[in-house]
PDB file of C-alpha atoms in Angstrom:
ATOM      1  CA  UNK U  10      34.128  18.209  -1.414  1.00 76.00           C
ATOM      2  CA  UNK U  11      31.251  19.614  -1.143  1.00 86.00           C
ATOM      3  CA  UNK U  12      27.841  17.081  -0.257  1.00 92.00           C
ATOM      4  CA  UNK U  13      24.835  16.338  -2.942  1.00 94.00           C
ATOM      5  CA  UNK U  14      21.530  16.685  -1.979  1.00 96.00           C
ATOM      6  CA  UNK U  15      18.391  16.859  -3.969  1.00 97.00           C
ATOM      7  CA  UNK U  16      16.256  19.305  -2.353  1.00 97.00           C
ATOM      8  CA  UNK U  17      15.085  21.724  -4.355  1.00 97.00           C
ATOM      9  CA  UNK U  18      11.402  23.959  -4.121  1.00 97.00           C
ATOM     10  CA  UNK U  19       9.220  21.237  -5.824  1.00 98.00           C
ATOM     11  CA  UNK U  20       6.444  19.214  -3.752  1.00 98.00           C
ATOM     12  CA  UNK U  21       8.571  17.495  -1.714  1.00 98.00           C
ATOM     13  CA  UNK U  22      10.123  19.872   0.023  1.00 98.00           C
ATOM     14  CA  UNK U  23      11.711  19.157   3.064  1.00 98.00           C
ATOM     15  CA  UNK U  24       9.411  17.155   4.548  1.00 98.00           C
ATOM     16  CA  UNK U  25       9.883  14.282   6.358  1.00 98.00           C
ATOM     17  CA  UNK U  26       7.598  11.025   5.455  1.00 98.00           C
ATOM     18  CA  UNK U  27       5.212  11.712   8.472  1.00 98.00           C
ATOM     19  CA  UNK U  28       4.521  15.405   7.385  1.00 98.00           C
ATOM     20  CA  UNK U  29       4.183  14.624   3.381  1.00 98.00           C
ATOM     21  CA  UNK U  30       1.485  11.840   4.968  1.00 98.00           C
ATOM     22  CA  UNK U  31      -0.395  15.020   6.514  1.00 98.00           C
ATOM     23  CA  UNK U  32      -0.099  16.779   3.608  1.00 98.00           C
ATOM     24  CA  UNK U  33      -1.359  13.906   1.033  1.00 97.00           C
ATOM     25  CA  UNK U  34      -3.836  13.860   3.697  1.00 96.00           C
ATOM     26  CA  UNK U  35      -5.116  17.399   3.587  1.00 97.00           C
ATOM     27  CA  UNK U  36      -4.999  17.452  -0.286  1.00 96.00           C
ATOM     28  CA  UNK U  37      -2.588  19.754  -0.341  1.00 98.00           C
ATOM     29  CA  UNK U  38      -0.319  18.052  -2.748  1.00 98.00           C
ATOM     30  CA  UNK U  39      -1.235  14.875  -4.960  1.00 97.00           C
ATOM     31  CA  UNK U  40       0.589  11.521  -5.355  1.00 98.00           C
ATOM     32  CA  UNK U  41       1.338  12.307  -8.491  1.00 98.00           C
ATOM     33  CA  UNK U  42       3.147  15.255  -7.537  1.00 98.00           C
ATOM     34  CA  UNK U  43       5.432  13.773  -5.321  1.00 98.00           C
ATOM     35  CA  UNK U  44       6.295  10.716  -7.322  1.00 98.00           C
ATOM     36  CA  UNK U  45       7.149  13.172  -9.891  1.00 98.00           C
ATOM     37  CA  UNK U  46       9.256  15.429  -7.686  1.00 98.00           C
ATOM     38  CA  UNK U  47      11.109  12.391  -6.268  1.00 98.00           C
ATOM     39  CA  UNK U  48      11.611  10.501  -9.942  1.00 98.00           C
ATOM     40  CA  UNK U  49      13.382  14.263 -11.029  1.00 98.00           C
ATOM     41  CA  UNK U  50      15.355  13.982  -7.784  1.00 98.00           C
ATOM     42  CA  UNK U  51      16.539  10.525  -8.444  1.00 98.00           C
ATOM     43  CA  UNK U  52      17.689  11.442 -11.512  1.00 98.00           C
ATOM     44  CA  UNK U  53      19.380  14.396 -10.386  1.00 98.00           C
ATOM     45  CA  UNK U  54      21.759  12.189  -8.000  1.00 98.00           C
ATOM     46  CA  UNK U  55      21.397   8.998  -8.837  1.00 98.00           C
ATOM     47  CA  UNK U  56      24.616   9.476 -11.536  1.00 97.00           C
ATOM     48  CA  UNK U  57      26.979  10.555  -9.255  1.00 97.00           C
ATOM     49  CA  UNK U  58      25.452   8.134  -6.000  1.00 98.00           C
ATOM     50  CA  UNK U  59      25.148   5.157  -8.348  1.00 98.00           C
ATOM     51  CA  UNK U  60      22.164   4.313  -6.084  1.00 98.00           C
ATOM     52  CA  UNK U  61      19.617   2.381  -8.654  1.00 98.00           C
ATOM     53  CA  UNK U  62      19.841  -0.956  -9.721  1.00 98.00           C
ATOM     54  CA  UNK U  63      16.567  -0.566 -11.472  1.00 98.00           C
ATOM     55  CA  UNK U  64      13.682   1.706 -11.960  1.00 98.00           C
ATOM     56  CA  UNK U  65       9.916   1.747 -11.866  1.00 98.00           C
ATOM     57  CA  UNK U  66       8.622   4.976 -12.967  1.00 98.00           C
ATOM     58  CA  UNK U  67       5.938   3.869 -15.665  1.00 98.00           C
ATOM     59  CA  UNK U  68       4.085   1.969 -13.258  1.00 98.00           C
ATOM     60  CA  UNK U  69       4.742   4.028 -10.336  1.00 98.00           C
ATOM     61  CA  UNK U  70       3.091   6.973 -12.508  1.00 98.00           C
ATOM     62  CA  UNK U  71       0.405   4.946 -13.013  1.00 97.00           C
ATOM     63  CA  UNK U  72      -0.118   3.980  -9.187  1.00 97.00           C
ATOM     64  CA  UNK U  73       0.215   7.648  -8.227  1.00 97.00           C
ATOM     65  CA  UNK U  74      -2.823   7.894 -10.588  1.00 95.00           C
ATOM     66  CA  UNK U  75      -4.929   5.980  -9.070  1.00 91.00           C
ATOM     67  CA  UNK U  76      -6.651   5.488  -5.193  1.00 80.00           C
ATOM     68  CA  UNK U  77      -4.754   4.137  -2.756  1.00 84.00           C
ATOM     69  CA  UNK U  78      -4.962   2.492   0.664  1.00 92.00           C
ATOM     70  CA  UNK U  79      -3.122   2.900   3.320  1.00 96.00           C
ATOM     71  CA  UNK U  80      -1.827   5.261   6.197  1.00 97.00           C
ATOM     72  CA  UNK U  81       1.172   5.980   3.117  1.00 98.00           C
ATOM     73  CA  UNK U  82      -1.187   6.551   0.777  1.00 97.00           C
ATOM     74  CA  UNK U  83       0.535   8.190  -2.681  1.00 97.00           C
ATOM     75  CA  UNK U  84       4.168   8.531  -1.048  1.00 98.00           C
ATOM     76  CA  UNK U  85       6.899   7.610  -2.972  1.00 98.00           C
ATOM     77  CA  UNK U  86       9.515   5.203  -2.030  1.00 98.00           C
ATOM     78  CA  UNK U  87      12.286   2.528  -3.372  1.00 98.00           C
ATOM     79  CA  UNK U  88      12.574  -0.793  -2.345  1.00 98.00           C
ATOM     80  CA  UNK U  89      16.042  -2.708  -2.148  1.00 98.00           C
ATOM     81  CA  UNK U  90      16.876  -5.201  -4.750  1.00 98.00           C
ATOM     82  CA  UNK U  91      16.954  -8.622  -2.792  1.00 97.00           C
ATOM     83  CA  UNK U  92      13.005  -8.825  -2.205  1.00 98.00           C
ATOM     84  CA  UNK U  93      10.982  -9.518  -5.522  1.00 98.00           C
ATOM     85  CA  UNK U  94       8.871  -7.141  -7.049  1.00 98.00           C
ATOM     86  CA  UNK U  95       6.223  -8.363  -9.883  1.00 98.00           C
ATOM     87  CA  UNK U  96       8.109  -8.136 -13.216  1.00 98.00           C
ATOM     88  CA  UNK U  97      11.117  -6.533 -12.100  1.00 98.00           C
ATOM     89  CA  UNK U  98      14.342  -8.898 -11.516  1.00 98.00           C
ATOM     90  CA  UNK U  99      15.827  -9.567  -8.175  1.00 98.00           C
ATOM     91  CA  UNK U 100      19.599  -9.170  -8.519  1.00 97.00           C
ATOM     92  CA  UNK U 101      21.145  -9.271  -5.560  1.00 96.00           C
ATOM     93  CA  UNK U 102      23.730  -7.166  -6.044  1.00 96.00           C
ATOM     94  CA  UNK U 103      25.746  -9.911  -7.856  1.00 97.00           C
ATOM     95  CA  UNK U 104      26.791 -10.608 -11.988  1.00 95.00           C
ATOM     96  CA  UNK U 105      26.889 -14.184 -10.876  1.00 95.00           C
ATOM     97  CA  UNK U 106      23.361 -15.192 -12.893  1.00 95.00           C
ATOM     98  CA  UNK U 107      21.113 -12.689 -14.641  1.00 96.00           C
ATOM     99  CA  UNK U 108      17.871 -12.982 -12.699  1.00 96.00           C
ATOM    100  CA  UNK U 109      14.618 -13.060 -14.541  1.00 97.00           C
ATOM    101  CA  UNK U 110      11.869 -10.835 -13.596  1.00 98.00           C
ATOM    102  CA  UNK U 111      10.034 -11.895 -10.641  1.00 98.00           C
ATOM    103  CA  UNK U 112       6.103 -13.684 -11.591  1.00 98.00           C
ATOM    104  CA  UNK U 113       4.567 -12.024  -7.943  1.00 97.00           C
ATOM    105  CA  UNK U 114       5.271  -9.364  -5.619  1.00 98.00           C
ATOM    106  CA  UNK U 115       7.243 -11.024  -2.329  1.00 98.00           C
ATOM    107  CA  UNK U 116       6.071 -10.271   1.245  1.00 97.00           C
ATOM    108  CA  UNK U 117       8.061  -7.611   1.992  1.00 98.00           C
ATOM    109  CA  UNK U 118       6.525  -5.606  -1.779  1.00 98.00           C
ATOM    110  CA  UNK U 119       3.141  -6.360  -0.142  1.00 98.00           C
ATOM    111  CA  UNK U 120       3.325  -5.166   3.142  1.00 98.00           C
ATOM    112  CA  UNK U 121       4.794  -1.835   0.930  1.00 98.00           C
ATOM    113  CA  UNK U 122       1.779  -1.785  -1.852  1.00 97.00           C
ATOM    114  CA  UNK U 123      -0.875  -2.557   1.384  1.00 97.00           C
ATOM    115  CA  UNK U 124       0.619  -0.293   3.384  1.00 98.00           C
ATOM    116  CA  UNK U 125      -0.124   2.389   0.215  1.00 98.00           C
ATOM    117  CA  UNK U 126       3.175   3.382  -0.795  1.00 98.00           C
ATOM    118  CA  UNK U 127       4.528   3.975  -4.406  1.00 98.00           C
ATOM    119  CA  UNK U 128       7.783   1.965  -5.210  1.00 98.00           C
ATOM    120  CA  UNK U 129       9.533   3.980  -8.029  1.00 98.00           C
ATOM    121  CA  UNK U 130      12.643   1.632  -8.239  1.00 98.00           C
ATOM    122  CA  UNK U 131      14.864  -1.075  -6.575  1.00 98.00           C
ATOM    123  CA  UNK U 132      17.931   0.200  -5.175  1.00 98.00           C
ATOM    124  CA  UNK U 133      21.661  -1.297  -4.714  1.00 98.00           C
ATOM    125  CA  UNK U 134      23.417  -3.523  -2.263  1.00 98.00           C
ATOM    126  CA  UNK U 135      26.481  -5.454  -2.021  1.00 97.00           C
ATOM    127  CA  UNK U 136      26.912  -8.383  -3.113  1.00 96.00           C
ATOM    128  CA  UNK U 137      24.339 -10.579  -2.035  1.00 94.00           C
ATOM    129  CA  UNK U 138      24.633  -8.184   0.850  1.00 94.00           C
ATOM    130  CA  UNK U 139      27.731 -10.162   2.293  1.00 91.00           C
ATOM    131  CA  UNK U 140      29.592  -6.734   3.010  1.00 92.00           C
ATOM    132  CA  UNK U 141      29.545  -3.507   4.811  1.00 93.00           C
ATOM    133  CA  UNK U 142      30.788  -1.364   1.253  1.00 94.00           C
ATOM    134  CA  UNK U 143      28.653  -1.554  -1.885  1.00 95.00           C
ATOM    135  CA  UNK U 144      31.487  -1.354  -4.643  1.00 94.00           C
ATOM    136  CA  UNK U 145      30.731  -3.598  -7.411  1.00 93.00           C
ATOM    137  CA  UNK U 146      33.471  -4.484 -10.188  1.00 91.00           C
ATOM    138  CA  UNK U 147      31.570  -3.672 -13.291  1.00 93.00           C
ATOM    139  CA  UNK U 148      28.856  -0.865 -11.726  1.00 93.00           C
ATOM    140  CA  UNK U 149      31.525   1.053  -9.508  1.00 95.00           C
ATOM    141  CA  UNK U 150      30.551   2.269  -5.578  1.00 97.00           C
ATOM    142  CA  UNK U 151      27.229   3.469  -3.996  1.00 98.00           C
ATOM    143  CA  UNK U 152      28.602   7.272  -3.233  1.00 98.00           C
ATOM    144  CA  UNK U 153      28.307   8.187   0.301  1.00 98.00           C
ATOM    145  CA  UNK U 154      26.212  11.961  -0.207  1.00 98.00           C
ATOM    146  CA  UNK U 155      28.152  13.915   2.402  1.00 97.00           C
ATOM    147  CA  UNK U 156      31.530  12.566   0.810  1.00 95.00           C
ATOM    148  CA  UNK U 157      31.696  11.094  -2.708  1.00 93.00           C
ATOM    149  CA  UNK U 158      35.284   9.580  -1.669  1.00 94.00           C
ATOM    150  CA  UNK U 159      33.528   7.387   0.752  1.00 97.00           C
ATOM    151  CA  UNK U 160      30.944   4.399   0.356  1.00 97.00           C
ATOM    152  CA  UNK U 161      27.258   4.749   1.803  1.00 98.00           C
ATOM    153  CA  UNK U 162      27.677   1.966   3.742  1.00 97.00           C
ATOM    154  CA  UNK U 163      25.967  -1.520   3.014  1.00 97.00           C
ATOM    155  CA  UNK U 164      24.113  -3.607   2.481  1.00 97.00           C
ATOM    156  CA  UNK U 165      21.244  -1.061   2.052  1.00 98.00           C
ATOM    157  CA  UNK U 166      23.555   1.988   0.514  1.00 98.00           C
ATOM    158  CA  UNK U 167      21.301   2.494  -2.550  1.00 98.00           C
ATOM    159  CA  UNK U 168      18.643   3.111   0.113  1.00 98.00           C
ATOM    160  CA  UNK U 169      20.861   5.477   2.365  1.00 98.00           C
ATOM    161  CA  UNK U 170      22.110   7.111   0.345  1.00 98.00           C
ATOM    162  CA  UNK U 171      18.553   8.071  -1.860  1.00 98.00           C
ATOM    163  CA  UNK U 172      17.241   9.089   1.481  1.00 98.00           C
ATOM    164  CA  UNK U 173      19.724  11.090   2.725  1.00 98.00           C
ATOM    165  CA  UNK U 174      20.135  13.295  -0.283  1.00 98.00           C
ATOM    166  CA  UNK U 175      16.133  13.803  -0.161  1.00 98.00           C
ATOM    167  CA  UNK U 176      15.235  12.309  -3.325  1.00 98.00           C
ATOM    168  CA  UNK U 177      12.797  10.133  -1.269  1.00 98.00           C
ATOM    169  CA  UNK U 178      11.213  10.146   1.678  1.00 98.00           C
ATOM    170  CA  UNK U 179      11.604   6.478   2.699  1.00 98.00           C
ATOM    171  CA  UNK U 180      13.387   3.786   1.527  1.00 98.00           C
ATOM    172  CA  UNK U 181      13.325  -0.100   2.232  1.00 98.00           C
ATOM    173  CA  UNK U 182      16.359  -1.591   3.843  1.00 98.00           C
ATOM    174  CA  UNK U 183      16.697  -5.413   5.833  1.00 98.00           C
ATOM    175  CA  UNK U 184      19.237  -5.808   8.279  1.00 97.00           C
ATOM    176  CA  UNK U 185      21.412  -9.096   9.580  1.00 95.00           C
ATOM    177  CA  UNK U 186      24.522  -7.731  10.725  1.00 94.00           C
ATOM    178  CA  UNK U 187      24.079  -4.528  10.180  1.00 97.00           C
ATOM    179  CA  UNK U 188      22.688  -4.012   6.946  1.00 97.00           C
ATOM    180  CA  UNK U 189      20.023  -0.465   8.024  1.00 98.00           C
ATOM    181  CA  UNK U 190      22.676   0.369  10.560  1.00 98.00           C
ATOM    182  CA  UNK U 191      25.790   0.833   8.876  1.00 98.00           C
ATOM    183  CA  UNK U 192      24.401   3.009   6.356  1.00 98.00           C
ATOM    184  CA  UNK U 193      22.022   4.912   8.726  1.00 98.00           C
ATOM    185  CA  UNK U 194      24.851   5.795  10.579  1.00 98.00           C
ATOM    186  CA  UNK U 195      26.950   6.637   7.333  1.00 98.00           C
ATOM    187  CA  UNK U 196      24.534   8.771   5.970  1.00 98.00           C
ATOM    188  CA  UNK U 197      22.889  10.491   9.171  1.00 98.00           C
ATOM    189  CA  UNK U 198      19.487   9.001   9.120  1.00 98.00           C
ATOM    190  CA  UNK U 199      17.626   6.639  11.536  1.00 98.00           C
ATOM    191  CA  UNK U 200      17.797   2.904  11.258  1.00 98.00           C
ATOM    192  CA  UNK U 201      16.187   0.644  13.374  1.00 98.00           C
ATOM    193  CA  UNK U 202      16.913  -2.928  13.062  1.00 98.00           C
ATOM    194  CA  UNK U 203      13.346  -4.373  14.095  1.00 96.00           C
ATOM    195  CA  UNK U 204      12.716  -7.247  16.257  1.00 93.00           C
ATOM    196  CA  UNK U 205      12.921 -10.727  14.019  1.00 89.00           C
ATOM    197  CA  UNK U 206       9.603 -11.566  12.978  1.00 89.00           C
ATOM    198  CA  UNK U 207       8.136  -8.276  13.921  1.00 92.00           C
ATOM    199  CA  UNK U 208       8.350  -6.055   9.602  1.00 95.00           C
ATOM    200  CA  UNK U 209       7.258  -9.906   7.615  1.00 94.00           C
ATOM    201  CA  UNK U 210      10.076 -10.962   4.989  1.00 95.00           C
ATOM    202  CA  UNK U 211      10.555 -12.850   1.752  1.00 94.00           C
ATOM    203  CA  UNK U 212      10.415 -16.293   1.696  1.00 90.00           C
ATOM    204  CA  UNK U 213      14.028 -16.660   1.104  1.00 87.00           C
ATOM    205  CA  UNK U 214      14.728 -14.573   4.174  1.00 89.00           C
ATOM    206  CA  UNK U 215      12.742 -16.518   6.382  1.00 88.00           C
ATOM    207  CA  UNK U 216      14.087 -20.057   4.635  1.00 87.00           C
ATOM    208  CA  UNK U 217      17.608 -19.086   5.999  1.00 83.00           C
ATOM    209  CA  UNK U 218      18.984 -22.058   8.270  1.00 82.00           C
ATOM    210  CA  UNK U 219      19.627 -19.072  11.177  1.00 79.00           C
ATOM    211  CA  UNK U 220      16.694 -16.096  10.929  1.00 85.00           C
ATOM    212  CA  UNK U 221      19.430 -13.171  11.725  1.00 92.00           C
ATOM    213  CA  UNK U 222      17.429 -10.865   8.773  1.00 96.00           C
ATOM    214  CA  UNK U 223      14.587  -8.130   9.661  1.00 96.00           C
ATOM    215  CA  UNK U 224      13.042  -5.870   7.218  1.00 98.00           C
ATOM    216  CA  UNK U 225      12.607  -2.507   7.867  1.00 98.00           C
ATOM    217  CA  UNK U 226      12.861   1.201   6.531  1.00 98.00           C
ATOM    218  CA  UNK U 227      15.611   3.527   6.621  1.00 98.00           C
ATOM    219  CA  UNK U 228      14.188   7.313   7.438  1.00 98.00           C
ATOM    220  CA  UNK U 229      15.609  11.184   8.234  1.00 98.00           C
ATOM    221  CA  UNK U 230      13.520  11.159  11.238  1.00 98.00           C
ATOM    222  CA  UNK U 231      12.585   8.785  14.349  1.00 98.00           C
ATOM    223  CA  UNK U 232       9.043   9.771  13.486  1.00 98.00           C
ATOM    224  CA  UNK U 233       8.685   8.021  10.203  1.00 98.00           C
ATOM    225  CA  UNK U 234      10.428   4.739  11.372  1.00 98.00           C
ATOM    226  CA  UNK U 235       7.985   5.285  14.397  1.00 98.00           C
ATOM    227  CA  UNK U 236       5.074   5.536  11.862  1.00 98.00           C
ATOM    228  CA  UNK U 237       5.885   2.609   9.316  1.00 98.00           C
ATOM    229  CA  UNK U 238       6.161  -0.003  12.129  1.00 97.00           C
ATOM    230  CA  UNK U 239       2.776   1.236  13.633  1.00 96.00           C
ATOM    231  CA  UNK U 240       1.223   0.673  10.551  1.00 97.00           C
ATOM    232  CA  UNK U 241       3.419  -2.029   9.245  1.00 97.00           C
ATOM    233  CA  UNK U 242       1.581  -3.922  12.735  1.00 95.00           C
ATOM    234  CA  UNK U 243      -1.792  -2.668  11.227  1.00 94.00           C
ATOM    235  CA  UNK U 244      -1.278  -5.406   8.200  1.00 93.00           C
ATOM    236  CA  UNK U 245       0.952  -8.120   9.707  1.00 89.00           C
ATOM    237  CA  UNK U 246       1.606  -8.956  13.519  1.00 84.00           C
ATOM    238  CA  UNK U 247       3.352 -12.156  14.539  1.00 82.00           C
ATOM    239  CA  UNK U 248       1.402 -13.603  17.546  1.00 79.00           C
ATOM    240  CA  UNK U 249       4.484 -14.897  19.292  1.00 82.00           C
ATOM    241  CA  UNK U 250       5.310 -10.891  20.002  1.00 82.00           C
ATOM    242  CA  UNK U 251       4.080  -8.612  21.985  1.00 81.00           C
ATOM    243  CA  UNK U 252       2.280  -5.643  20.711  1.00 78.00           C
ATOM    244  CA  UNK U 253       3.949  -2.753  19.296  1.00 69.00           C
ATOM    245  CA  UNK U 254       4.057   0.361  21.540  1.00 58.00           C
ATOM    246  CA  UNK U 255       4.070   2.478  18.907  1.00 53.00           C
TER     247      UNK U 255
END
């Protein structure tokens, strides 16, 4: 069977998240470019991944429009669907309730927004990210890219798998036992589980009776996960830890 992948000759290319940075940077391509390359890409995988649990475009068009701050300035990203977004439900993976769009953006959509990057959608997880397979009874499996037999791991295997195929650059994971691991290592891309404390979370995340969840990112090179925890410091540091050597 042969893999999917979205890369294709459109702005993205195949840059990593560090060299589209340099690029937004040098005005060689625009934010709206690249959302627009990485929507088309979405859609060009997303039916056979089953990756996105909802999307974003309208108002990620509009972002890209606009002047952002941030060392991510303009790049396009997803974010996974148990952190809230402003007007977008948080799901969680589950058909047990149908969640309401969320009033305000959590932490971890902040630190994202601050940071500069442009969310075009939420992507899928298991079940309230209990497991390590994303196969949900009514929407079907995340698709593992290099194998559509097998699952993209979990909990973040909307994010893994988007990634890997290149239809973005960057995607959002969090991690408690194992959750940017298993499908970094599924889909052959970096994932770093960072320190507790260190990437902030939601407040539901850090409400749990044992803090065993991080937020993070899930990347195709050590650079970028290098580079979004170096800035991610920038906007939020926990005084308890040292400083980041990155």
């Amino acid at each position: 069977m042969e893999p999917i992948h979205a890369f294709t000759d459109d702005a993205l290319g195949t840059d990593d998240a560090v060299g589209l940075v340099t690029r937004l940077q040098r005005g060689e391509v625009s934010s709206s470019e690249l959302v627009e390359a990485a929507i088309a890409r979405i859609e060009s995988v997303d039916a056979e991944l089953g990756a996105v649990a909802v999307r974003d475009y309208g108002r990620a068009r509009v972002r890209a429009q606009g002047a952002q701050r941030g060392w991510f300035a303009g790049l396009p990203m997803v974010l996974k669907d148990n952190v809230d977004v402003r007007g977008l439900p948080t799901q969680e993976g589950t058909d047990a309730f149908v969640a309401k769009p969320s009033p305000v953006n959590g932490d971890v959509a902040r630190l994202f927004h601050r940071l500069g990057a442009v969310n075009l959608a939420k992507t899928r997880l298991s079940e309230f990210g209990f497991s390590g397979a994303c196969d949900h009874p009514r929407q079907g499996p995340v698709r593992n890219p290099w194998h559509r037999d097998h699952y993209a791991g979990a909990s973040s295997s909307g994010a893994g798998a988007l990634v890997a195929t290149g239809a973005v650059p960057l995607a959002h994971g969090n991690d408690g036992g194992g959750s940017i691991r298993i499908p970094a290592a599924v889909n052959g891309l970096v994932g770093l589980k960072p320190t507790r404390g260190r990437v902030p979370s939601d407040a539901m995340t850090r409400q749990m009776p044992v803090r065993i969840v991080a937020d993070g990112v899930l990347t195709r090179s050590v650079r970028d996960t290098a580079a979004f925890l170096r800035e991610a410091e920038k906007v939020y540091r926990d005084p308890r830890l040292a400083r980041s050597a990155t």
